[in-house]
Amino acid sequence: MATADPDVVLRTVGLSKRYRRLLAVQDLSLEVRRGRVYGFLGPNGAGKTTTISIILGLIAPSGGHVEMHGLDTRTHLSEALHRTGAILEGQAYYPDLTAYDNLRVWAALSESVTAARIDEVLELVGLRDRARDKMRTYSQGMKQRLLLAGSLLHDPELIVLDEPTNGLDPAGMREFRNLIRELAKTGKTVFVSSHLLGEVEQMCDDVGIVKEGRLLTEESVSALRRRGEALELRVTDVERAVQVLEALDWVAGVTRADGRLVVDAPLERAADLSRALAEQHIYLHELRRREGSLEEFFLEVTGDAPAGA
Amino acid sequence: MLLPAPRILAAELLKVRKRWLPYVLFLVMVIGAAAHIWLLGYANWANENSAFDAFFRNETLRTFVLPHALPALLQSGQFWGSMLVGILTASVVGTEYSWGTARQALLRGQTRSEYLTLKLIGLVMVASVGLLAALGIGILFSLMASALVGEEVGGSISFGAAILMVLRTGYTIIPYGLLAFALTTVSRSTTLGVAGSVIFVVLEAIMIAVLSGIGTAWSETARAFLPSHNVAAILSANRIEGGEFFSLALRGQLLPVSLPDPAVAALVLALYCLVFLAISYAVFQRRDLQ
């Protein structure tokens, strides 16, 4: 059965995978919409790589199925993969070959890829000058960029990336994030797994949080930020300010954080809040809007400490 | 959807061409051919202190002077070729697992059966080129040695018959290549693939010797099902002129009359090939690749 919504590029339906006693993936259903960068977030061992391997047809699911580009992969896997690019965790290149020859080998798998296209993707990932060097001489960051180039050769609509920044230094991670954002701007859909909250927050439009093989929630990153929005202030008298603010009926809650007060109230009531405090001779040192963070949301959903916030 | 096979085959050849192992294996084959012609053949014949009588001296001549040198070269090439093709196969297939590049090919929409089939075709092409080149060098050595000797051994062979001999020998190498293919596909390990196929060749030689020694009806039946017994039967058809031997190389072995008919032997080897292929495809088709 194919998906009816043309805007959904990737959908998993009740996916599960059992290894003897271990249920690595449990009834996992998610949707990735066209042109979005979807972060598949979870701690190590949460089942992210297993899920991605099932999506890409490398592992047979114990239950459920996958739809890619509106095609059911149980019957149209090859067709769906021709429109998809992917990087999996770990090595996936020929160390004896140059970067250019590695791309030639991958290019052979798609009829449409020309020599000019190889040059184009090398340029895109910034490896054109080192294209004739053997892969074994490459740094980890360069290898990742080469793998990304390989996944883009056939100009796929969907790009699936499994922990693509693992092993990269901070500069390499930022560079890779920028590349992903650039790709998203060209209309590509990206599905990227990570255990790094900050990375997902900076790179993704949507996030799905997975833990112990189960998808706990799916939400857009902007909605998450809005959900945690609050007013943050520093005042002349913290104790009295708390009493005053808690008495206001439009304030849902007041918490203290490092000498500051975080007020759960509508942002448009900032002026009212200021006036209410001033009337009681409590004055503001600072008042600013505070955005919700993915870290808070992750903690709220999983009840765990985040791995790499 | 059928992927662009010629391009993928070209890519397979590129991968093999850029590795050092095929060249080392080719060198071993050339050394084997040189040892056969110059040490076993020419040096033996040229030894003035040789106690060989005229008959044996003439037989020695046949091991390195054409046309008799051809089946002799093919026979020793079959032994070394079986092992070296096994090593090449295990290495090419096994490293695709360890480098994670097998997954990479499947991620690009290649079906699993396409992947295995094109890998096999690529291996057959590389192995054929290597073995034929080594044979060519062996023939060149033979011509050089013949020129040094300056003696005729008689006998003739048509071009068609020579090609048939090469094809027969090539056919007998295939089961060993497929054995390595199956072992590596199942174990996902180059080491196990190489070790398994080499151990099989050695164990089989021991079993043939033991079963021949026992000499009972059941031991002969058991021997008849071993690949190398059938290989010997097929190679026994590589004869020039009549008689039971084409060279000294077969002296210590079974007489052709006690070997199965070459056509039957070819069927037995085909059965082995089918079993190894079925195992490879069945396992790879169902395997989780992570």
mmCIF file of N, CA and C in Angstrom, chain A residues 77-199:
data_model
loop_
_atom_site.group_PDB
_atom_site.id
_atom_site.type_symbol
_atom_site.label_atom_id
_atom_site.label_comp_id
_atom_site.label_asym_id
_atom_site.label_seq_id
_atom_site.Cartn_x
_atom_site.Cartn_y
_atom_site.Cartn_z
ATOM 1 N N LEU A 77 11.664 -1.593 -3.078
ATOM 2 C CA LEU A 77 12.845 -1.077 -2.364
ATOM 3 C C LEU A 77 13.861 -0.449 -3.324
ATOM 4 N N SER A 78 14.218 -1.197 -4.359
ATOM 5 C CA SER A 78 15.248 -0.737 -5.278
ATOM 6 C C SER A 78 14.862 0.612 -5.907
ATOM 7 N N GLU A 79 13.609 0.689 -6.314
ATOM 8 C CA GLU A 79 13.095 1.923 -6.941
ATOM 9 C C GLU A 79 13.173 3.098 -5.957
ATOM 10 N N ALA A 80 12.785 2.818 -4.711
ATOM 11 C CA ALA A 80 12.803 3.882 -3.690
ATOM 12 C C ALA A 80 14.230 4.325 -3.386
ATOM 13 N N LEU A 81 15.157 3.367 -3.347
ATOM 14 C CA LEU A 81 16.540 3.708 -3.014
ATOM 15 C C LEU A 81 17.232 4.502 -4.129
ATOM 16 N N HIS A 82 16.755 4.340 -5.351
ATOM 17 C CA HIS A 82 17.332 5.128 -6.445
ATOM 18 C C HIS A 82 17.067 6.624 -6.267
ATOM 19 N N ARG A 83 16.086 6.946 -5.436
ATOM 20 C CA ARG A 83 15.754 8.355 -5.193
ATOM 21 C C ARG A 83 16.222 8.811 -3.806
ATOM 22 N N THR A 84 17.084 7.984 -3.217
ATOM 23 C CA THR A 84 17.528 8.252 -1.848
ATOM 24 C C THR A 84 19.049 8.176 -1.765
ATOM 25 N N GLY A 85 19.638 9.057 -0.979
ATOM 26 C CA GLY A 85 21.072 8.965 -0.696
ATOM 27 C C GLY A 85 21.242 8.687 0.783
ATOM 28 N N ALA A 86 22.317 8.013 1.161
ATOM 29 C CA ALA A 86 22.451 7.667 2.579
ATOM 30 C C ALA A 86 23.905 7.537 2.995
ATOM 31 N N ILE A 87 24.132 7.870 4.243
ATOM 32 C CA ILE A 87 25.431 7.588 4.878
ATOM 33 C C ILE A 87 25.127 6.840 6.166
ATOM 34 N N LEU A 88 25.731 5.677 6.312
ATOM 35 C CA LEU A 88 25.562 4.924 7.548
ATOM 36 C C LEU A 88 26.782 5.113 8.424
ATOM 37 N N GLU A 89 26.604 4.805 9.707
ATOM 38 C CA GLU A 89 27.698 4.923 10.653
ATOM 39 C C GLU A 89 28.811 3.949 10.266
ATOM 40 N N GLY A 90 30.053 4.366 10.407
ATOM 41 C CA GLY A 90 31.177 3.476 10.129
ATOM 42 C C GLY A 90 31.725 3.667 8.730
ATOM 43 N N GLN A 91 32.828 2.959 8.462
ATOM 44 C CA GLN A 91 33.508 3.102 7.178
ATOM 45 C C GLN A 91 32.663 2.536 6.038
ATOM 46 N N ALA A 92 32.721 3.179 4.896
ATOM 47 C CA ALA A 92 32.011 2.662 3.729
ATOM 48 C C ALA A 92 32.687 3.186 2.472
ATOM 49 N N TYR A 93 33.977 2.977 2.371
ATOM 50 C CA TYR A 93 34.704 3.437 1.196
ATOM 51 C C TYR A 93 35.875 2.491 0.946
ATOM 52 N N TYR A 94 36.489 2.622 -0.219
ATOM 53 C CA TYR A 94 37.630 1.782 -0.581
ATOM 54 C C TYR A 94 38.920 2.535 -0.254
ATOM 55 N N PRO A 95 39.634 2.108 0.779
ATOM 56 C CA PRO A 95 40.802 2.884 1.215
ATOM 57 C C PRO A 95 41.926 2.918 0.186
ATOM 58 N N ASP A 96 41.983 1.900 -0.699
ATOM 59 C CA ASP A 96 43.053 1.858 -1.704
ATOM 60 C C ASP A 96 42.778 2.785 -2.881
ATOM 61 N N LEU A 97 41.556 3.264 -2.970
ATOM 62 C CA LEU A 97 41.202 4.113 -4.115
ATOM 63 C C LEU A 97 41.266 5.590 -3.731
ATOM 64 N N THR A 98 41.418 6.420 -4.731
ATOM 65 C CA THR A 98 41.351 7.865 -4.487
ATOM 66 C C THR A 98 39.887 8.235 -4.251
ATOM 67 N N ALA A 99 39.705 9.448 -3.760
ATOM 68 C CA ALA A 99 38.334 9.922 -3.550
ATOM 69 C C ALA A 99 37.575 9.910 -4.878
ATOM 70 N N TYR A 100 38.252 10.346 -5.924
ATOM 71 C CA TYR A 100 37.603 10.412 -7.237
ATOM 72 C C TYR A 100 37.193 9.009 -7.698
ATOM 73 N N ASP A 101 38.091 8.029 -7.507
ATOM 74 C CA ASP A 101 37.763 6.662 -7.928
ATOM 75 C C ASP A 101 36.648 6.059 -7.074
ATOM 76 N N ASN A 102 36.620 6.404 -5.790
ATOM 77 C CA ASN A 102 35.499 5.956 -4.962
ATOM 78 C C ASN A 102 34.188 6.467 -5.545
ATOM 79 N N LEU A 103 34.196 7.727 -5.929
ATOM 80 C CA LEU A 103 32.972 8.297 -6.508
ATOM 81 C C LEU A 103 32.652 7.651 -7.858
ATOM 82 N N ARG A 104 33.679 7.308 -8.607
ATOM 83 C CA ARG A 104 33.443 6.611 -9.894
ATOM 84 C C ARG A 104 32.749 5.270 -9.666
ATOM 85 N N VAL A 105 33.197 4.565 -8.600
ATOM 86 C CA VAL A 105 32.586 3.265 -8.290
ATOM 87 C C VAL A 105 31.113 3.461 -7.940
ATOM 88 N N TRP A 106 30.820 4.466 -7.107
ATOM 89 C CA TRP A 106 29.419 4.697 -6.730
ATOM 90 C C TRP A 106 28.614 5.224 -7.916
ATOM 91 N N ALA A 107 29.278 6.032 -8.733
ATOM 92 C CA ALA A 107 28.573 6.589 -9.893
ATOM 93 C C ALA A 107 28.109 5.480 -10.829
ATOM 94 N N ALA A 108 28.863 4.389 -10.855
ATOM 95 C CA ALA A 108 28.509 3.276 -11.748
ATOM 96 C C ALA A 108 27.156 2.677 -11.392
ATOM 97 N N LEU A 109 26.711 2.917 -10.158
ATOM 98 C CA LEU A 109 25.440 2.339 -9.721
ATOM 99 C C LEU A 109 24.234 3.134 -10.210
ATOM 100 N N SER A 110 24.475 4.288 -10.800
ATOM 101 C CA SER A 110 23.371 5.090 -11.336
ATOM 102 C C SER A 110 23.708 5.491 -12.764
ATOM 103 N N GLU A 111 22.796 5.243 -13.640
ATOM 104 C CA GLU A 111 23.053 5.478 -15.060
ATOM 105 C C GLU A 111 23.241 6.961 -15.369
ATOM 106 N N SER A 112 22.558 7.790 -14.585
ATOM 107 C CA SER A 112 22.517 9.220 -14.935
ATOM 108 C C SER A 112 23.761 9.998 -14.499
ATOM 109 N N VAL A 113 24.619 9.398 -13.680
ATOM 110 C CA VAL A 113 25.731 10.172 -13.122
ATOM 111 C C VAL A 113 26.880 10.289 -14.130
ATOM 112 N N THR A 114 27.254 11.521 -14.418
ATOM 113 C CA THR A 114 28.322 11.776 -15.388
ATOM 114 C C THR A 114 29.598 12.198 -14.653
ATOM 115 N N ALA A 115 30.705 12.293 -15.411
ATOM 116 C CA ALA A 115 31.972 12.754 -14.822
ATOM 117 C C ALA A 115 31.816 14.188 -14.321
ATOM 118 N N ALA A 116 31.034 14.982 -15.049
ATOM 119 C CA ALA A 116 30.822 16.377 -14.635
ATOM 120 C C ALA A 116 30.108 16.428 -13.289
ATOM 121 N N ARG A 117 29.184 15.489 -13.076
ATOM 122 C CA ARG A 117 28.457 15.454 -11.804
ATOM 123 C C ARG A 117 29.405 15.094 -10.646
ATOM 124 N N ILE A 118 30.364 14.213 -10.923
ATOM 125 C CA ILE A 118 31.344 13.857 -9.891
ATOM 126 C C ILE A 118 32.114 15.113 -9.475
ATOM 127 N N ASP A 119 32.559 15.883 -10.469
ATOM 128 C CA ASP A 119 33.285 17.130 -10.171
ATOM 129 C C ASP A 119 32.400 18.091 -9.377
ATOM 130 N N GLU A 120 31.128 18.120 -9.754
ATOM 131 C CA GLU A 120 30.180 19.040 -9.119
ATOM 132 C C GLU A 120 30.036 18.736 -7.613
ATOM 133 N N VAL A 121 29.855 17.432 -7.292
ATOM 134 C CA VAL A 121 29.655 17.102 -5.861
ATOM 135 C C VAL A 121 30.966 17.264 -5.087
ATOM 136 N N LEU A 122 32.087 17.019 -5.752
ATOM 137 C CA LEU A 122 33.376 17.238 -5.082
ATOM 138 C C LEU A 122 33.544 18.715 -4.734
ATOM 139 N N GLU A 123 33.109 19.553 -5.650
ATOM 140 C CA GLU A 123 33.157 21.002 -5.417
ATOM 141 C C GLU A 123 32.239 21.368 -4.249
ATOM 142 N N LEU A 124 31.047 20.780 -4.262
ATOM 143 C CA LEU A 124 30.049 21.079 -3.239
ATOM 144 C C LEU A 124 30.567 20.780 -1.832
ATOM 145 N N VAL A 125 31.284 19.660 -1.684
ATOM 146 C CA VAL A 125 31.761 19.288 -0.339
ATOM 147 C C VAL A 125 33.194 19.781 -0.101
ATOM 148 N N GLY A 126 33.715 20.538 -1.047
ATOM 149 C CA GLY A 126 35.030 21.166 -0.855
ATOM 150 C C GLY A 126 36.200 20.199 -0.919
ATOM 151 N N LEU A 127 36.092 19.174 -1.760
ATOM 152 C CA LEU A 127 37.183 18.196 -1.832
ATOM 153 C C LEU A 127 37.830 18.120 -3.224
ATOM 154 N N ARG A 128 37.529 19.076 -4.053
ATOM 155 C CA ARG A 128 38.014 18.976 -5.428
ATOM 156 C C ARG A 128 39.545 18.944 -5.497
ATOM 157 N N ASP A 129 40.177 19.707 -4.630
ATOM 158 C CA ASP A 129 41.652 19.779 -4.675
ATOM 159 C C ASP A 129 42.314 18.495 -4.184
ATOM 160 N N ARG A 130 41.591 17.716 -3.372
ATOM 161 C CA ARG A 130 42.192 16.494 -2.826
ATOM 162 C C ARG A 130 41.611 15.236 -3.476
ATOM 163 N N ALA A 131 40.901 15.421 -4.578
ATOM 164 C CA ALA A 131 40.166 14.300 -5.189
ATOM 165 C C ALA A 131 41.072 13.174 -5.657
ATOM 166 N N ARG A 132 42.321 13.484 -5.992
ATOM 167 C CA ARG A 132 43.213 12.448 -6.516
ATOM 168 C C ARG A 132 44.049 11.802 -5.423
ATOM 169 N N ASP A 133 43.771 12.128 -4.165
ATOM 170 C CA ASP A 133 44.499 11.495 -3.056
ATOM 171 C C ASP A 133 43.752 10.249 -2.598
ATOM 172 N N LYS A 134 44.530 9.278 -2.108
ATOM 173 C CA LYS A 134 43.883 8.048 -1.623
ATOM 174 C C LYS A 134 43.118 8.324 -0.334
ATOM 175 N N MET A 135 42.039 7.580 -0.163
ATOM 176 C CA MET A 135 41.164 7.791 0.984
ATOM 177 C C MET A 135 41.895 7.580 2.305
ATOM 178 N N ARG A 136 42.889 6.697 2.305
ATOM 179 C CA ARG A 136 43.564 6.393 3.568
ATOM 180 C C ARG A 136 44.341 7.615 4.094
ATOM 181 N N THR A 137 44.547 8.609 3.221
ATOM 182 C CA THR A 137 45.265 9.811 3.663
ATOM 183 C C THR A 137 44.303 10.889 4.167
ATOM 184 N N TYR A 138 43.021 10.616 4.117
ATOM 185 C CA TYR A 138 42.021 11.619 4.487
ATOM 186 C C TYR A 138 41.794 11.678 6.003
ATOM 187 N N SER A 139 41.445 12.880 6.485
ATOM 188 C CA SER A 139 41.025 13.011 7.885
ATOM 189 C C SER A 139 39.581 12.506 7.990
ATOM 190 N N GLN A 140 39.127 12.330 9.245
ATOM 191 C CA GLN A 140 37.756 11.830 9.454
ATOM 192 C C GLN A 140 36.723 12.766 8.820
ATOM 193 N N GLY A 141 36.965 14.063 8.982
ATOM 194 C CA GLY A 141 36.029 15.045 8.433
ATOM 195 C C GLY A 141 35.963 14.970 6.921
ATOM 196 N N MET A 142 37.122 14.789 6.301
ATOM 197 C CA MET A 142 37.153 14.692 4.832
ATOM 198 C C MET A 142 36.456 13.428 4.363
ATOM 199 N N LYS A 143 36.646 12.340 5.116
ATOM 200 C CA LYS A 143 35.975 11.081 4.742
ATOM 201 C C LYS A 143 34.455 11.256 4.797
ATOM 202 N N GLN A 144 33.986 11.940 5.848
ATOM 203 C CA GLN A 144 32.545 12.145 5.979
ATOM 204 C C GLN A 144 32.020 12.995 4.827
ATOM 205 N N ARG A 145 32.800 14.002 4.463
ATOM 206 C CA ARG A 145 32.365 14.863 3.352
ATOM 207 C C ARG A 145 32.341 14.087 2.039
ATOM 208 N N LEU A 146 33.316 13.197 1.894
ATOM 209 C CA LEU A 146 33.357 12.374 0.672
ATOM 210 C C LEU A 146 32.135 11.440 0.625
ATOM 211 N N LEU A 147 31.811 10.879 1.800
ATOM 212 C CA LEU A 147 30.633 10.003 1.842
ATOM 213 C C LEU A 147 29.369 10.792 1.505
ATOM 214 N N LEU A 148 29.309 12.016 1.994
ATOM 215 C CA LEU A 148 28.153 12.861 1.669
ATOM 216 C C LEU A 148 28.121 13.120 0.160
ATOM 217 N N ALA A 149 29.290 13.393 -0.404
ATOM 218 C CA ALA A 149 29.357 13.607 -1.862
ATOM 219 C C ALA A 149 28.840 12.376 -2.598
ATOM 220 N N GLY A 150 29.244 11.196 -2.112
ATOM 221 C CA GLY A 150 28.796 9.945 -2.738
ATOM 222 C C GLY A 150 27.292 9.778 -2.656
ATOM 223 N N SER A 151 26.731 10.193 -1.537
ATOM 224 C CA SER A 151 25.281 10.024 -1.376
ATOM 225 C C SER A 151 24.498 11.022 -2.226
ATOM 226 N N LEU A 152 25.187 12.085 -2.672
ATOM 227 C CA LEU A 152 24.483 13.123 -3.457
ATOM 228 C C LEU A 152 24.635 12.944 -4.967
ATOM 229 N N LEU A 153 25.512 12.012 -5.356
ATOM 230 C CA LEU A 153 25.856 11.857 -6.775
ATOM 231 C C LEU A 153 24.638 11.783 -7.688
ATOM 232 N N HIS A 154 23.664 10.990 -7.290
ATOM 233 C CA HIS A 154 22.511 10.759 -8.178
ATOM 234 C C HIS A 154 21.382 11.737 -7.899
ATOM 235 N N ASP A 155 21.722 12.839 -7.217
ATOM 236 C CA ASP A 155 20.782 13.918 -6.945
ATOM 237 C C ASP A 155 19.496 13.396 -6.286
ATOM 238 N N PRO A 156 19.628 12.775 -5.115
ATOM 239 C CA PRO A 156 18.454 12.164 -4.479
ATOM 240 C C PRO A 156 17.511 13.208 -3.885
ATOM 241 N N GLU A 157 16.252 12.814 -3.748
ATOM 242 C CA GLU A 157 15.277 13.721 -3.139
ATOM 243 C C GLU A 157 15.370 13.645 -1.621
ATOM 244 N N LEU A 158 15.712 12.442 -1.138
ATOM 245 C CA LEU A 158 15.787 12.212 0.314
ATOM 246 C C LEU A 158 17.209 11.788 0.678
ATOM 247 N N ILE A 159 17.749 12.387 1.748
ATOM 248 C CA ILE A 159 19.082 12.005 2.207
ATOM 249 C C ILE A 159 18.953 11.499 3.641
ATOM 250 N N VAL A 160 19.441 10.276 3.865
ATOM 251 C CA VAL A 160 19.360 9.662 5.194
ATOM 252 C C VAL A 160 20.771 9.589 5.767
ATOM 253 N N LEU A 161 20.955 10.187 6.935
ATOM 254 C CA LEU A 161 22.299 10.258 7.522
ATOM 255 C C LEU A 161 22.280 9.684 8.934
ATOM 256 N N ASP A 162 23.142 8.724 9.182
ATOM 257 C CA ASP A 162 23.193 8.104 10.507
ATOM 258 C C ASP A 162 24.409 8.637 11.265
ATOM 259 N N GLU A 163 24.163 9.433 12.257
ATOM 260 C CA GLU A 163 25.227 10.020 13.095
ATOM 261 C C GLU A 163 26.372 10.572 12.222
ATOM 262 N N PRO A 164 26.077 11.488 11.320
ATOM 263 C CA PRO A 164 27.105 11.905 10.351
ATOM 264 C C PRO A 164 28.265 12.681 10.958
ATOM 265 N N THR A 165 28.065 13.259 12.153
ATOM 266 C CA THR A 165 29.153 14.081 12.709
ATOM 267 C C THR A 165 29.986 13.320 13.744
ATOM 268 N N ASN A 166 29.720 12.039 13.903
ATOM 269 C CA ASN A 166 30.530 11.239 14.837
ATOM 270 C C ASN A 166 31.998 11.285 14.434
ATOM 271 N N GLY A 167 32.849 11.551 15.389
ATOM 272 C CA GLY A 167 34.284 11.541 15.103
ATOM 273 C C GLY A 167 34.795 12.842 14.528
ATOM 274 N N LEU A 168 33.915 13.815 14.340
ATOM 275 C CA LEU A 168 34.373 15.104 13.791
ATOM 276 C C LEU A 168 34.720 16.068 14.926
ATOM 277 N N ASP A 169 35.673 16.953 14.674
ATOM 278 C CA ASP A 169 35.989 17.979 15.675
ATOM 279 C C ASP A 169 34.929 19.080 15.555
ATOM 280 N N PRO A 170 34.883 20.008 16.534
ATOM 281 C CA PRO A 170 33.809 21.021 16.511
ATOM 282 C C PRO A 170 33.731 21.795 15.199
ATOM 283 N N ALA A 171 34.890 22.115 14.630
ATOM 284 C CA ALA A 171 34.860 22.864 13.363
ATOM 285 C C ALA A 171 34.268 22.005 12.254
ATOM 286 N N GLY A 172 34.645 20.728 12.240
ATOM 287 C CA GLY A 172 34.122 19.797 11.240
ATOM 288 C C GLY A 172 32.623 19.613 11.397
ATOM 289 N N MET A 173 32.178 19.563 12.657
ATOM 290 C CA MET A 173 30.740 19.399 12.917
ATOM 291 C C MET A 173 29.962 20.601 12.392
ATOM 292 N N ARG A 174 30.518 21.785 12.646
ATOM 293 C CA ARG A 174 29.820 22.990 12.198
ATOM 294 C C ARG A 174 29.763 23.036 10.665
ATOM 295 N N GLU A 175 30.876 22.655 10.064
ATOM 296 C CA GLU A 175 30.958 22.643 8.607
ATOM 297 C C GLU A 175 29.913 21.680 8.023
ATOM 298 N N PHE A 176 29.812 20.510 8.655
ATOM 299 C CA PHE A 176 28.874 19.502 8.170
ATOM 300 C C PHE A 176 27.429 19.978 8.342
ATOM 301 N N ARG A 177 27.162 20.605 9.499
ATOM 302 C CA ARG A 177 25.814 21.144 9.751
ATOM 303 C C ARG A 177 25.446 22.162 8.677
ATOM 304 N N ASN A 178 26.410 23.013 8.358
ATOM 305 C CA ASN A 178 26.150 24.041 7.333
ATOM 306 C C ASN A 178 25.842 23.398 5.988
ATOM 307 N N LEU A 179 26.582 22.328 5.684
ATOM 308 C CA LEU A 179 26.331 21.620 4.418
ATOM 309 C C LEU A 179 24.905 21.078 4.372
ATOM 310 N N ILE A 180 24.471 20.525 5.491
ATOM 311 C CA ILE A 180 23.104 19.966 5.549
ATOM 312 C C ILE A 180 22.070 21.073 5.362
ATOM 313 N N ARG A 181 22.306 22.186 6.017
ATOM 314 C CA ARG A 181 21.363 23.300 5.889
ATOM 315 C C ARG A 181 21.321 23.810 4.444
ATOM 316 N N GLU A 182 22.495 23.826 3.817
ATOM 317 C CA GLU A 182 22.563 24.247 2.411
ATOM 318 C C GLU A 182 21.747 23.308 1.533
ATOM 319 N N LEU A 183 21.869 22.026 1.819
ATOM 320 C CA LEU A 183 21.113 21.027 1.038
ATOM 321 C C LEU A 183 19.616 21.231 1.229
ATOM 322 N N ALA A 184 19.231 21.508 2.480
ATOM 323 C CA ALA A 184 17.803 21.709 2.767
ATOM 324 C C ALA A 184 17.272 22.905 1.979
ATOM 325 N N LYS A 185 18.122 23.906 1.823
ATOM 326 C CA LYS A 185 17.687 25.097 1.072
ATOM 327 C C LYS A 185 17.412 24.773 -0.392
ATOM 328 N N THR A 186 18.064 23.735 -0.908
ATOM 329 C CA THR A 186 17.840 23.370 -2.307
ATOM 330 C C THR A 186 16.613 22.452 -2.465
ATOM 331 N N GLY A 187 15.897 22.247 -1.366
ATOM 332 C CA GLY A 187 14.651 21.476 -1.453
ATOM 333 C C GLY A 187 14.791 20.008 -1.112
ATOM 334 N N LYS A 188 15.989 19.588 -0.714
ATOM 335 C CA LYS A 188 16.170 18.180 -0.336
ATOM 336 C C LYS A 188 15.506 17.923 1.021
ATOM 337 N N THR A 189 15.066 16.693 1.188
ATOM 338 C CA THR A 189 14.568 16.275 2.492
ATOM 339 C C THR A 189 15.699 15.509 3.175
ATOM 340 N N VAL A 190 15.938 15.825 4.441
ATOM 341 C CA VAL A 190 17.048 15.168 5.150
ATOM 342 C C VAL A 190 16.515 14.489 6.409
ATOM 343 N N PHE A 191 16.903 13.246 6.585
ATOM 344 C CA PHE A 191 16.572 12.501 7.807
ATOM 345 C C PHE A 191 17.907 12.182 8.476
ATOM 346 N N VAL A 192 18.148 12.788 9.633
ATOM 347 C CA VAL A 192 19.469 12.644 10.241
ATOM 348 C C VAL A 192 19.337 12.163 11.688
ATOM 349 N N SER A 193 20.084 11.127 12.017
ATOM 350 C CA SER A 193 20.048 10.651 13.396
ATOM 351 C C SER A 193 21.214 11.243 14.166
ATOM 352 N N SER A 194 21.005 11.447 15.437
ATOM 353 C CA SER A 194 22.068 12.001 16.273
ATOM 354 C C SER A 194 21.748 11.747 17.742
ATOM 355 N N HIS A 195 22.802 11.719 18.553
ATOM 356 C CA HIS A 195 22.558 11.683 19.997
ATOM 357 C C HIS A 195 22.914 13.041 20.601
ATOM 358 N N LEU A 196 23.219 14.015 19.743
ATOM 359 C CA LEU A 196 23.635 15.335 20.212
ATOM 360 C C LEU A 196 22.485 16.332 20.095
ATOM 361 N N LEU A 197 22.002 16.767 21.260
ATOM 362 C CA LEU A 197 20.853 17.670 21.289
ATOM 363 C C LEU A 197 21.129 18.986 20.565
ATOM 364 N N GLY A 198 22.290 19.555 20.864
ATOM 365 C CA GLY A 198 22.632 20.854 20.286
ATOM 366 C C GLY A 198 22.668 20.778 18.774
ATOM 367 N N GLU A 199 23.209 19.693 18.277
ATOM 368 C CA GLU A 199 23.333 19.510 16.837
ATOM 369 C C GLU A 199 21.952 19.467 16.173
#
